[in-house]
Coordinates of C-alpha atoms and ligand atoms in Angstrom, one line a residue:
X10 CA 49.6 97.8 42.9
X11 CA 51.3 100.9 43.3
X12 CA 49.3 104.2 42.3
X13 CA 48.8 103.9 38.5
X14 CA 50.4 106.5 36.8
X15 CA 48.5 108.2 33.6
X16 CA 49.7 110.7 31.2
X17 CA 47.3 113.3 29.9
X18 CA 47.7 114.8 26.4
X19 CA 46.0 118.0 25.4
X20 CA 46.9 121.1 23.8
X21 CA 44.7 123.2 25.7
X22 CA 46.2 124.0 29.0
X23 CA 42.8 124.3 31.1
X24 CA 41.7 120.8 30.0
X25 CA 44.9 119.4 31.4
X26 CA 44.7 121.3 34.3
X27 CA 41.0 120.1 35.0
X28 CA 41.6 116.3 34.1
X29 CA 44.9 116.1 36.0
X30 CA 43.2 117.6 39.2
X31 CA 40.2 115.4 39.2
X32 CA 42.5 112.3 38.5
X33 CA 44.8 113.3 41.4
X34 CA 42.3 113.9 43.7
X35 CA 41.2 110.1 42.9
X36 CA 44.6 109.0 43.9
X37 CA 46.5 108.7 40.6
X38 CA 49.7 109.9 39.6
X39 CA 49.2 112.1 36.8
X40 CA 51.8 113.9 34.1
X41 CA 50.5 115.8 31.1
X42 CA 52.0 116.7 27.7
X43 CA 50.9 119.6 25.2
X44 CA 51.4 117.3 22.3
X45 CA 51.8 114.0 20.6
X46 CA 55.7 114.6 20.3
X47 CA 56.1 115.4 24.0
X48 CA 53.7 112.6 24.8
X49 CA 56.2 110.2 22.9
X50 CA 58.8 111.4 24.9
X51 CA 57.5 111.1 28.1
X52 CA 56.2 107.6 27.2
X53 CA 59.6 106.4 26.2
X54 CA 61.1 107.9 29.3
X55 CA 59.1 105.9 31.9
X56 CA 56.1 103.6 32.3
X57 CA 52.6 104.8 32.2
X58 CA 49.6 102.6 33.0
X59 CA 47.1 104.6 30.8
X60 CA 47.2 107.5 28.3
X61 CA 44.4 109.8 27.8
X62 CA 44.6 112.0 24.6
X63 CA 42.9 114.8 22.8
X64 CA 42.4 114.0 19.0
X65 CA 42.9 117.5 17.5
X66 CA 46.3 118.6 18.3
X67 CA 49.0 120.5 16.3
X68 CA 52.0 118.4 14.5
X69 CA 51.3 114.8 16.0
X70 CA 47.8 114.4 16.7
X71 CA 45.7 111.9 18.8
X72 CA 45.4 109.3 16.0
X73 CA 48.9 109.2 15.0
X74 CA 49.7 109.1 18.7
X75 CA 47.2 106.5 19.2
X76 CA 48.8 104.5 16.3
X77 CA 52.2 105.0 17.7
X78 CA 51.2 103.6 21.0
X79 CA 49.4 100.5 19.6
X80 CA 52.9 99.7 17.6
X81 CA 55.0 100.5 20.5
X82 CA 53.4 100.2 23.7
X83 CA 50.3 97.8 22.9
X84 CA 49.7 97.1 26.7
X85 CA 48.9 100.7 27.5
X86 CA 45.0 101.4 27.1
X87 CA 44.5 104.7 25.4
X88 CA 41.3 106.9 26.2
X89 CA 40.4 109.3 23.7
X90 CA 39.2 112.9 24.9
X91 CA 36.5 114.0 22.2
X92 CA 34.6 117.2 22.2
X93 CA 31.0 116.8 22.9
X94 CA 29.1 116.0 19.2
X95 CA 32.1 114.3 17.6
X96 CA 31.1 110.8 18.3
X97 CA 32.2 109.8 14.8
X98 CA 35.7 110.6 15.4
X99 CA 35.6 108.3 18.4
X100 CA 34.0 105.5 16.6
X101 CA 37.2 106.0 14.2
X102 CA 39.7 106.0 17.2
X103 CA 37.9 102.7 18.6
X104 CA 38.4 100.9 15.5
X105 CA 42.1 101.9 15.5
X106 CA 42.3 100.3 19.0
X107 CA 41.6 103.2 21.3
X108 CA 40.1 101.6 24.6
X109 CA 37.4 103.9 25.2
X110 CA 36.5 107.8 25.1
X111 CA 35.4 110.5 27.1
X112 CA 33.5 113.6 26.0
X113 CA 34.0 117.2 27.0
X114 CA 33.1 118.8 29.2
X115 CA 33.6 116.1 31.4
X116 CA 31.1 114.2 33.5
X117 CA 33.0 113.1 36.8
X118 CA 31.2 110.0 37.1
X119 CA 31.7 108.8 33.5
X120 CA 35.6 109.9 33.6
X121 CA 35.9 107.6 36.5
X122 CA 34.0 104.9 35.3
X123 CA 36.1 104.8 32.0
X124 CA 39.4 105.2 33.8
X125 CA 38.5 102.7 36.3
X126 CA 37.4 100.1 33.8
X127 CA 40.5 100.7 31.5
X128 CA 42.9 100.2 34.6
X129 CA 41.1 97.2 35.5
X130 CA 41.5 95.8 32.1
X131 CA 45.1 96.2 32.6
X132 CA 45.2 94.4 35.8
X133 CA 43.2 91.2 34.3
X134 CA 45.5 90.9 31.3
X135 CA 48.6 91.8 33.4
X136 CA 51.6 92.7 31.6
X137 CA 50.8 91.0 28.5
X138 CA 50.2 92.9 25.4
X139 CA 46.4 92.9 24.5
X140 CA 45.7 90.9 21.5
X141 CA 44.8 92.9 18.6
X142 CA 42.3 91.9 15.9
X143 CA 44.2 90.0 13.1
X144 CA 46.9 89.4 15.8
X145 CA 48.7 86.3 16.8
X146 CA 45.6 83.9 17.0
X147 CA 43.8 85.2 13.8
X148 CA 41.0 85.3 16.3
X149 CA 39.2 88.7 16.3
X150 CA 37.4 89.8 19.5
X151 CA 38.4 91.5 22.7
X152 CA 35.5 90.9 25.3
X153 CA 36.2 89.4 28.8
X154 CA 35.3 85.9 27.4
X155 CA 37.4 86.0 24.4
X156 CA 40.3 87.0 26.5
X157 CA 39.7 84.3 28.9
X158 CA 39.7 81.8 25.5
X159 CA 43.0 83.6 24.5
X160 CA 44.5 83.1 27.8
X161 CA 43.4 79.1 27.9
X162 CA 44.9 78.8 24.5
X163 CA 48.6 80.5 25.6
X164 CA 48.6 78.6 28.7
X165 CA 47.9 74.9 27.3
X166 CA 49.2 75.3 23.6
X167 CA 52.6 74.0 24.8
X168 CA 51.5 70.9 26.5
X169 CA 50.5 67.8 25.1
X170 CA 47.4 67.3 27.0
X171 CA 44.2 66.8 25.0
X172 CA 42.0 69.6 24.4
X173 CA 38.1 69.5 24.1
X174 CA 36.8 72.7 22.3
X175 CA 33.0 73.3 22.6
X176 CA 31.1 75.8 21.0
X177 CA 28.1 76.3 18.9
X178 CA 28.5 76.1 14.9
X179 CA 30.3 78.8 13.6
X180 CA 32.0 80.4 16.7
X181 CA 35.6 79.6 15.7
X182 CA 36.4 76.2 17.1
X183 CA 38.5 75.4 14.0
X184 CA 40.4 78.7 14.7
X185 CA 41.2 78.0 18.1
X186 CA 42.5 74.3 17.3
X187 CA 44.8 75.9 14.9
X188 CA 45.8 78.5 17.2
X189 CA 46.7 75.7 19.5
X190 CA 49.0 74.0 16.9
X191 CA 50.2 77.4 15.8
X192 CA 51.3 78.3 19.3
X193 CA 52.8 75.0 20.2
X194 CA 56.4 73.6 19.9
X195 CA 54.7 71.4 17.3
X196 CA 54.0 74.1 14.9
X197 CA 56.5 73.3 12.2
X198 CA 55.0 69.8 12.2
X199 CA 51.5 68.8 10.7
X200 CA 48.1 69.9 11.6
X201 CA 45.9 66.9 10.7
X202 CA 42.1 67.2 10.4
X203 CA 39.5 64.8 10.6
X204 CA 35.9 65.4 10.0
X205 CA 34.2 62.7 12.2
X206 CA 30.7 63.8 10.7
X207 CA 32.0 63.2 7.0
X208 CA 33.5 59.7 7.0
X209 CA 31.3 56.7 6.5
X210 CA 31.2 54.5 9.2
X211 CA 33.0 51.5 7.7
X212 CA 35.9 53.6 6.5
X213 CA 36.6 55.3 10.1
X214 CA 39.1 52.7 11.5
X215 CA 41.5 52.8 8.2
X216 CA 41.1 56.6 7.9
X217 CA 42.3 57.3 11.5
X218 CA 44.7 54.2 11.8
X219 CA 45.6 53.4 8.1
X220 CA 45.7 50.1 6.6
X221 CA 47.9 47.5 4.9
X222 CA 47.6 46.1 1.5
X223 CA 44.8 43.9 1.0
X224 CA 43.2 44.8 4.4
X225 CA 40.0 44.9 2.6
X226 CA 38.6 45.1 -0.9
X227 CA 39.9 48.0 -2.4
X228 CA 42.8 48.4 -0.2
X229 CA 45.3 48.0 -3.2
X230 CA 48.2 49.4 -1.4
X231 CA 49.3 50.3 2.5
X232 CA 48.2 53.5 3.6
X233 CA 49.0 55.6 6.4
X234 CA 46.0 56.6 8.9
X235 CA 45.7 60.2 10.2
X236 CA 47.2 59.4 13.3
X237 CA 50.4 58.6 11.6
X238 CA 50.3 61.3 9.3
X239 CA 50.2 63.7 12.6
X240 CA 53.2 62.3 14.2
X241 CA 55.0 64.9 16.2
X242 CA 52.2 67.3 15.2
X243 CA 48.5 67.8 15.8
X244 CA 45.5 66.0 15.2
X245 CA 42.4 67.9 15.0
X246 CA 39.3 65.4 15.7
X247 CA 36.4 67.6 14.4
X248 CA 32.7 66.9 15.0
X249 CA 33.8 64.4 17.6
X250 CA 30.3 63.6 18.7
X251 CA 29.6 61.9 15.5
X252 CA 32.1 59.0 16.0
X253 CA 30.3 56.0 15.9
X254 CA 30.3 53.8 19.2
X255 CA 32.7 51.0 17.8
X256 CA 35.2 53.5 16.9
X257 CA 34.9 55.3 20.1
X258 CA 36.5 52.3 22.0
X259 CA 39.5 52.2 19.5
X260 CA 39.8 55.8 19.8
X261 CA 40.1 55.7 23.4
X262 CA 42.7 52.9 23.3
X263 CA 44.9 54.8 20.7
X264 CA 44.8 58.1 22.9
X265 CA 45.6 56.2 26.2
X266 CA 48.7 54.1 24.6
X267 CA 49.7 56.4 21.6
X268 CA 49.9 53.3 19.7
X269 CA 47.8 51.3 17.4
X270 CA 47.8 48.8 14.4
X271 CA 46.7 49.6 10.8
X272 CA 43.7 47.6 9.6
X273 CA 45.0 44.3 8.5
X274 CA 48.4 44.8 10.1
X275 CA 50.3 43.4 13.0
X276 CA 53.0 45.8 13.6
X277 CA 52.1 48.1 16.6
X278 CA 52.6 52.0 15.5
X279 CA 53.8 54.5 18.2
X280 CA 53.3 58.0 17.6
X281 CA 53.8 61.3 19.3
X282 CA 50.4 63.1 18.6
X283 CA 48.3 66.2 20.2
X284 CA 44.9 65.5 20.0
X285 CA 42.6 68.4 19.9
X286 CA 38.9 67.6 19.5
X287 CA 36.1 69.8 18.6
X288 CA 31.8 69.6 18.9
X289 CA 28.9 71.9 18.7
X290 CA 26.8 69.5 20.5
X291 CA 26.8 69.3 24.6
X292 CA 28.9 66.1 24.8
X293 CA 28.0 65.7 28.3
X294 CA 24.6 65.4 27.4
X295 CA 25.5 62.7 24.5
X296 CA 27.2 60.7 27.4
X297 CA 23.9 61.2 29.8
X298 CA 21.8 59.7 26.6
X299 CA 24.3 56.9 26.1
X300 CA 25.5 58.1 22.6
X301 CA 28.9 58.8 23.8
X302 CA 31.1 56.9 26.2
X303 CA 31.8 58.4 29.3
X304 CA 35.5 57.1 29.6
X305 CA 36.4 58.7 26.3
X306 CA 34.5 62.1 27.0
X307 CA 37.1 61.9 30.3
X308 CA 39.8 61.2 28.1
X309 CA 39.1 64.2 25.5
X310 CA 37.9 66.5 28.0
X311 CA 41.3 67.1 29.8
X312 CA 41.5 70.7 29.1
X313 CA 38.0 72.1 28.2
X314 CA 37.7 75.2 26.0
X315 CA 34.1 76.6 25.3
X316 CA 33.7 79.4 23.0
X317 CA 30.9 81.9 24.0
X318 CA 28.2 82.3 21.0
X319 CA 28.2 85.6 19.2
X320 CA 25.1 86.8 20.9
X321 CA 26.8 87.0 24.2
X322 CA 29.6 89.2 22.9
X323 CA 27.8 91.5 20.7
X324 CA 30.3 94.1 21.6
X325 CA 32.8 92.3 19.4
X326 CA 30.6 92.9 16.5
X327 CA 32.3 96.2 15.3
X328 CA 35.5 94.9 15.4
X329 CA 34.6 91.8 13.6
X330 CA 32.7 93.9 11.2
X331 CA 36.0 95.9 10.4
X332 CA 37.8 92.4 10.0
X333 CA 35.5 91.2 7.4
X334 CA 35.1 94.4 5.6
X335 CA 39.0 94.7 5.2
X336 CA 38.7 90.9 4.3
X337 CA 36.2 91.0 1.4
X338 CA 37.2 94.4 0.1
X339 CA 40.8 92.4 -0.6
X340 CA 39.0 89.3 -1.8
X341 CA 36.4 90.9 -3.8
X342 CA 38.3 93.7 -5.0
X343 CA 36.1 96.1 -3.9
X344 CA 36.8 99.3 -1.9
X345 CA 34.1 100.0 0.8
X346 CA 35.8 102.2 2.9
X347 CA 33.7 102.5 6.1
X348 CA 30.6 101.2 7.9
X349 CA 27.7 103.4 8.8
X350 CA 27.2 103.2 12.8
X351 CA 23.5 102.4 12.1
X352 CA 24.7 99.2 10.2
X353 CA 26.6 98.1 13.1
X354 CA 23.9 99.0 15.6
X355 CA 21.4 96.7 13.3
X356 CA 23.9 94.1 13.2
X357 CA 24.1 94.4 17.2
X358 CA 20.2 93.5 17.3
X359 CA 20.4 90.4 15.6
X360 CA 21.1 87.0 17.8
X361 CA 23.4 85.3 15.2
X362 CA 22.1 81.6 15.4
X363 CA 25.0 80.9 13.0
X364 CA 27.5 83.0 15.1
X365 CA 30.5 84.5 13.4
X366 CA 30.3 82.2 10.4
X367 CA 26.8 83.9 9.6
X368 CA 28.1 87.7 10.3
X369 CA 31.0 86.8 7.9
X370 CA 28.6 85.7 5.3
X371 CA 26.5 88.8 5.7
X372 CA 29.5 91.0 5.3
X373 CA 30.9 89.2 2.3
X374 CA 27.3 89.5 0.9
X375 CA 27.1 93.3 1.9
X376 CA 30.6 94.2 0.6
X377 CA 29.9 92.5 -2.8
X378 CA 26.5 94.4 -3.3
X379 CA 27.4 97.5 -1.6
X380 CA 26.8 100.3 -4.1
X381 CA 28.7 103.2 -2.3
X382 CA 31.7 103.8 -0.2
X383 CA 29.8 103.4 3.1
X384 CA 27.8 100.1 4.0
X385 CA 24.3 101.3 4.8
X386 CA 21.7 99.5 7.0
X387 CA 19.9 98.9 3.7
X388 CA 23.1 97.0 2.3
X389 CA 22.1 94.4 5.0
X390 CA 18.8 93.5 3.4
X391 CA 17.1 93.0 6.3
X392 CA 19.4 91.4 8.7
X393 CA 18.3 92.0 12.3
X394 CA 15.7 94.4 11.2
X395 CA 13.1 91.7 12.4
X396 CA 14.2 92.2 16.1
X397 CA 12.6 94.9 18.0
X398 CA 14.2 94.8 21.3
X399 CA 17.6 93.0 21.5
X400 CA 17.9 93.9 25.3
X401 CA 14.5 92.0 25.9
X402 CA 16.3 88.7 24.7
X403 CA 17.2 86.8 27.8
X404 CA 20.2 85.4 26.5
X405 CA 21.6 89.0 25.3
X406 CA 24.7 90.0 26.9
X407 CA 23.0 92.9 28.4
X408 CA 26.1 94.6 29.7
X409 CA 28.1 94.3 26.7
X410 CA 25.1 95.1 24.8
X411 CA 24.7 98.6 26.4
X412 CA 28.4 99.4 26.4
X413 CA 28.3 98.7 22.8
X414 CA 25.6 101.2 22.2
X415 CA 27.0 103.7 24.4
X416 CA 30.2 103.6 22.4
X417 CA 28.7 103.4 18.9
X418 CA 25.6 105.2 18.4
X419 CA 24.2 108.7 18.9
X420 CA 21.8 107.6 21.5
X421 CA 24.0 108.6 24.3
X422 CA 24.3 112.1 22.7
X423 CA 20.5 112.4 22.3
X424 CA 20.1 111.4 26.0
X425 CA 22.4 114.0 27.0
X426 CA 20.9 116.7 25.1
X427 CA 17.6 115.7 26.6
X428 CA 19.2 115.8 30.3
X429 CA 20.8 119.2 29.6
X430 CA 17.5 120.5 28.2
X431 CA 15.5 119.2 31.3
X432 CA 18.0 120.6 33.5
X433 CA 17.7 123.9 32.0
X434 CA 14.1 124.0 31.8
X435 CA 14.1 123.8 28.2
X436 CA 16.6 126.8 27.9
X437 CA 18.5 126.3 24.8
X438 CA 21.2 128.9 25.3
X439 CA 21.9 127.5 28.7
X440 CA 21.8 123.9 27.9
X441 CA 24.3 124.5 24.9
X442 CA 26.4 126.0 27.5
X443 CA 26.0 123.3 30.0
X444 CA 27.1 120.7 26.9
X445 CA 29.7 123.1 25.5
X446 CA 28.5 123.7 22.1
X447 CA 27.3 126.7 20.4
X448 CA 23.6 127.2 20.4
X449 CA 23.0 126.9 16.8
X450 CA 25.3 123.6 17.1
X451 CA 22.5 122.4 19.7
X452 CA 19.6 123.3 17.6
X453 CA 21.0 121.7 14.7
X454 CA 21.3 118.5 16.8
X455 CA 18.1 118.7 18.6
X456 CA 16.5 119.0 14.9
X457 CA 18.3 115.9 13.8
X458 CA 17.3 113.9 16.7
X459 CA 13.6 115.1 16.8
X460 CA 13.8 117.1 20.1
X461 CA 11.4 119.9 20.6
X462 CA 12.9 123.4 20.6
X463 CA 10.6 125.4 22.8
X464 CA 12.2 128.6 22.1
X465 CA 11.7 127.9 18.3
X466 CA 8.3 126.7 18.4
X467 CA 7.5 129.8 20.6
X468 CA 8.6 131.8 17.7
X469 CA 7.2 129.9 15.1
X470 CA 3.6 129.6 16.5
X471 CA 1.1 132.3 15.2
Ligands
LIG11 N1 36.8 85.2 16.4 C1 36.9 85.1 15.1 N2 37.5 86.0 14.6 C2 37.4 86.1 13.2 N3 37.1 85.1 12.5 C3 36.2 84.2 13.1 C4 36.1 84.1 14.6 N4 35.4 83.1 14.8 C5 34.8 82.4 13.6 N5 35.7 83.2 12.6 C6 35.4 82.7 11.3 O1 34.2 82.2 11.1 C7 34.0 81.1 10.1 C8 33.3 80.0 11.1 O2 34.8 79.5 12.1 P1 34.8 78.1 12.4 O3 35.0 77.4 11.1 O4 36.3 78.0 13.1 O5 33.7 77.6 13.3 P2 33.3 76.5 13.8 O6 33.2 76.7 15.2 O7 34.6 75.3 13.6 O8 31.9 76.0 13.4 P3 31.3 74.6 12.9 O9 31.0 73.9 14.3 O10 30.1 75.0 12.0 O11 32.5 73.6 12.4 C9 35.5 81.0 9.8 O12 35.4 81.6 8.3 C10 36.4 81.7 10.8 O13 37.6 82.3 10.2
LIG12 MG1 34.3 73.5 12.6

């Protein structure tokens, strides 16, 4: 890759100068702009790999620039510059699709980290636009493991190969199956679903392959099966592990030959069907236990797609929460405007055994019962509260969780204040200068965070 080109947008010349100097020293090509309008001109004139922008600017501000960028140049990651102590606006920006944020005054290590990560992201997804929530797959989530799922969907959608989707209950297997269909050349043809767990064993064969009139008691007229209905389209075999053993053989044969006979029929019917199967149990373990035919397993598992459980991608929670907030506001006719960061933090401490479905249910109830414009932790009715130390859970995706906490809570701010105070040996005036905020502002924050103010306590003591 040639040297990445970065555009810095800030109305303060000194910020532009300092930032540009740092980044040039790190080997990037850097241009700058004083306001959103100028930035858009630059972005239209030549390609950039990264945009770093201030929020507060005259005329076209950072949020508008961000919105423009998400719409026009969705492949460019946007990093927001926020003044120290305005984490809230950064969170707003993240909700609108910013990639990350950095705080002024700049901490060099943090700056390099954030920029390096944003550019690495670009390399990973190549020139494809990043998928946004509510995007083309209707799947929300941006963690690397989900990006991997999206890539797989994109790569295999067009092929007729059989796909086996594995994932715990509620992870979105059905959504993935539909995405595979919607992205395929078969999208205008039927998507036929069979829930293998819900069909009585004696009706399976006629459900899948159909029957002729009089084939069995009750077969008063001929009826096509799901395979026939799915001709030229996609057949989704959900909960495939529930398929009775004798049906497994018949399914295998139908998959191999793409032909079958209706129950009680003599005519061989040929179909062109793309089969997608899903399971929330470990199918290989079922094979080992002798409950699932090995040959059928291999026939289904041509392209495996595994969806990670929600507890391993906790950093997707803020996006999912926004998605469900909008969905249930719409559906329930409510107008809950925002979500308190504490609420999100609490949601990120739960281990979500029911995965996204469980989160969706929690959000539905919270939106329905919320009595203010903001979803407060109390609106969760205890979800997540029982877990004292999520990082202690071995299955938690620790890196993502830490990242999440860094972005979405005030903990970072508190520890930065603590660090500044330590460095300045408790001198509030100096620490405030180091943090780039007023002494009074710092004192307010210290009080909010329960940090002791040695200067004040000195004054107050008798
Ligand atoms: N990534 C996601 N983004 C948005 N909504 C999601 C996502 N994953 C799951 N959901 C929602 O969660 C619910 C459960 O998803 P889905 O039915 O696809 O799960 P599943 O894996 O098929 O579960 P089960 O094994 O219980 O059948 C649905 O309402 C779905 O819309
Ligand atoms: Mg399902």
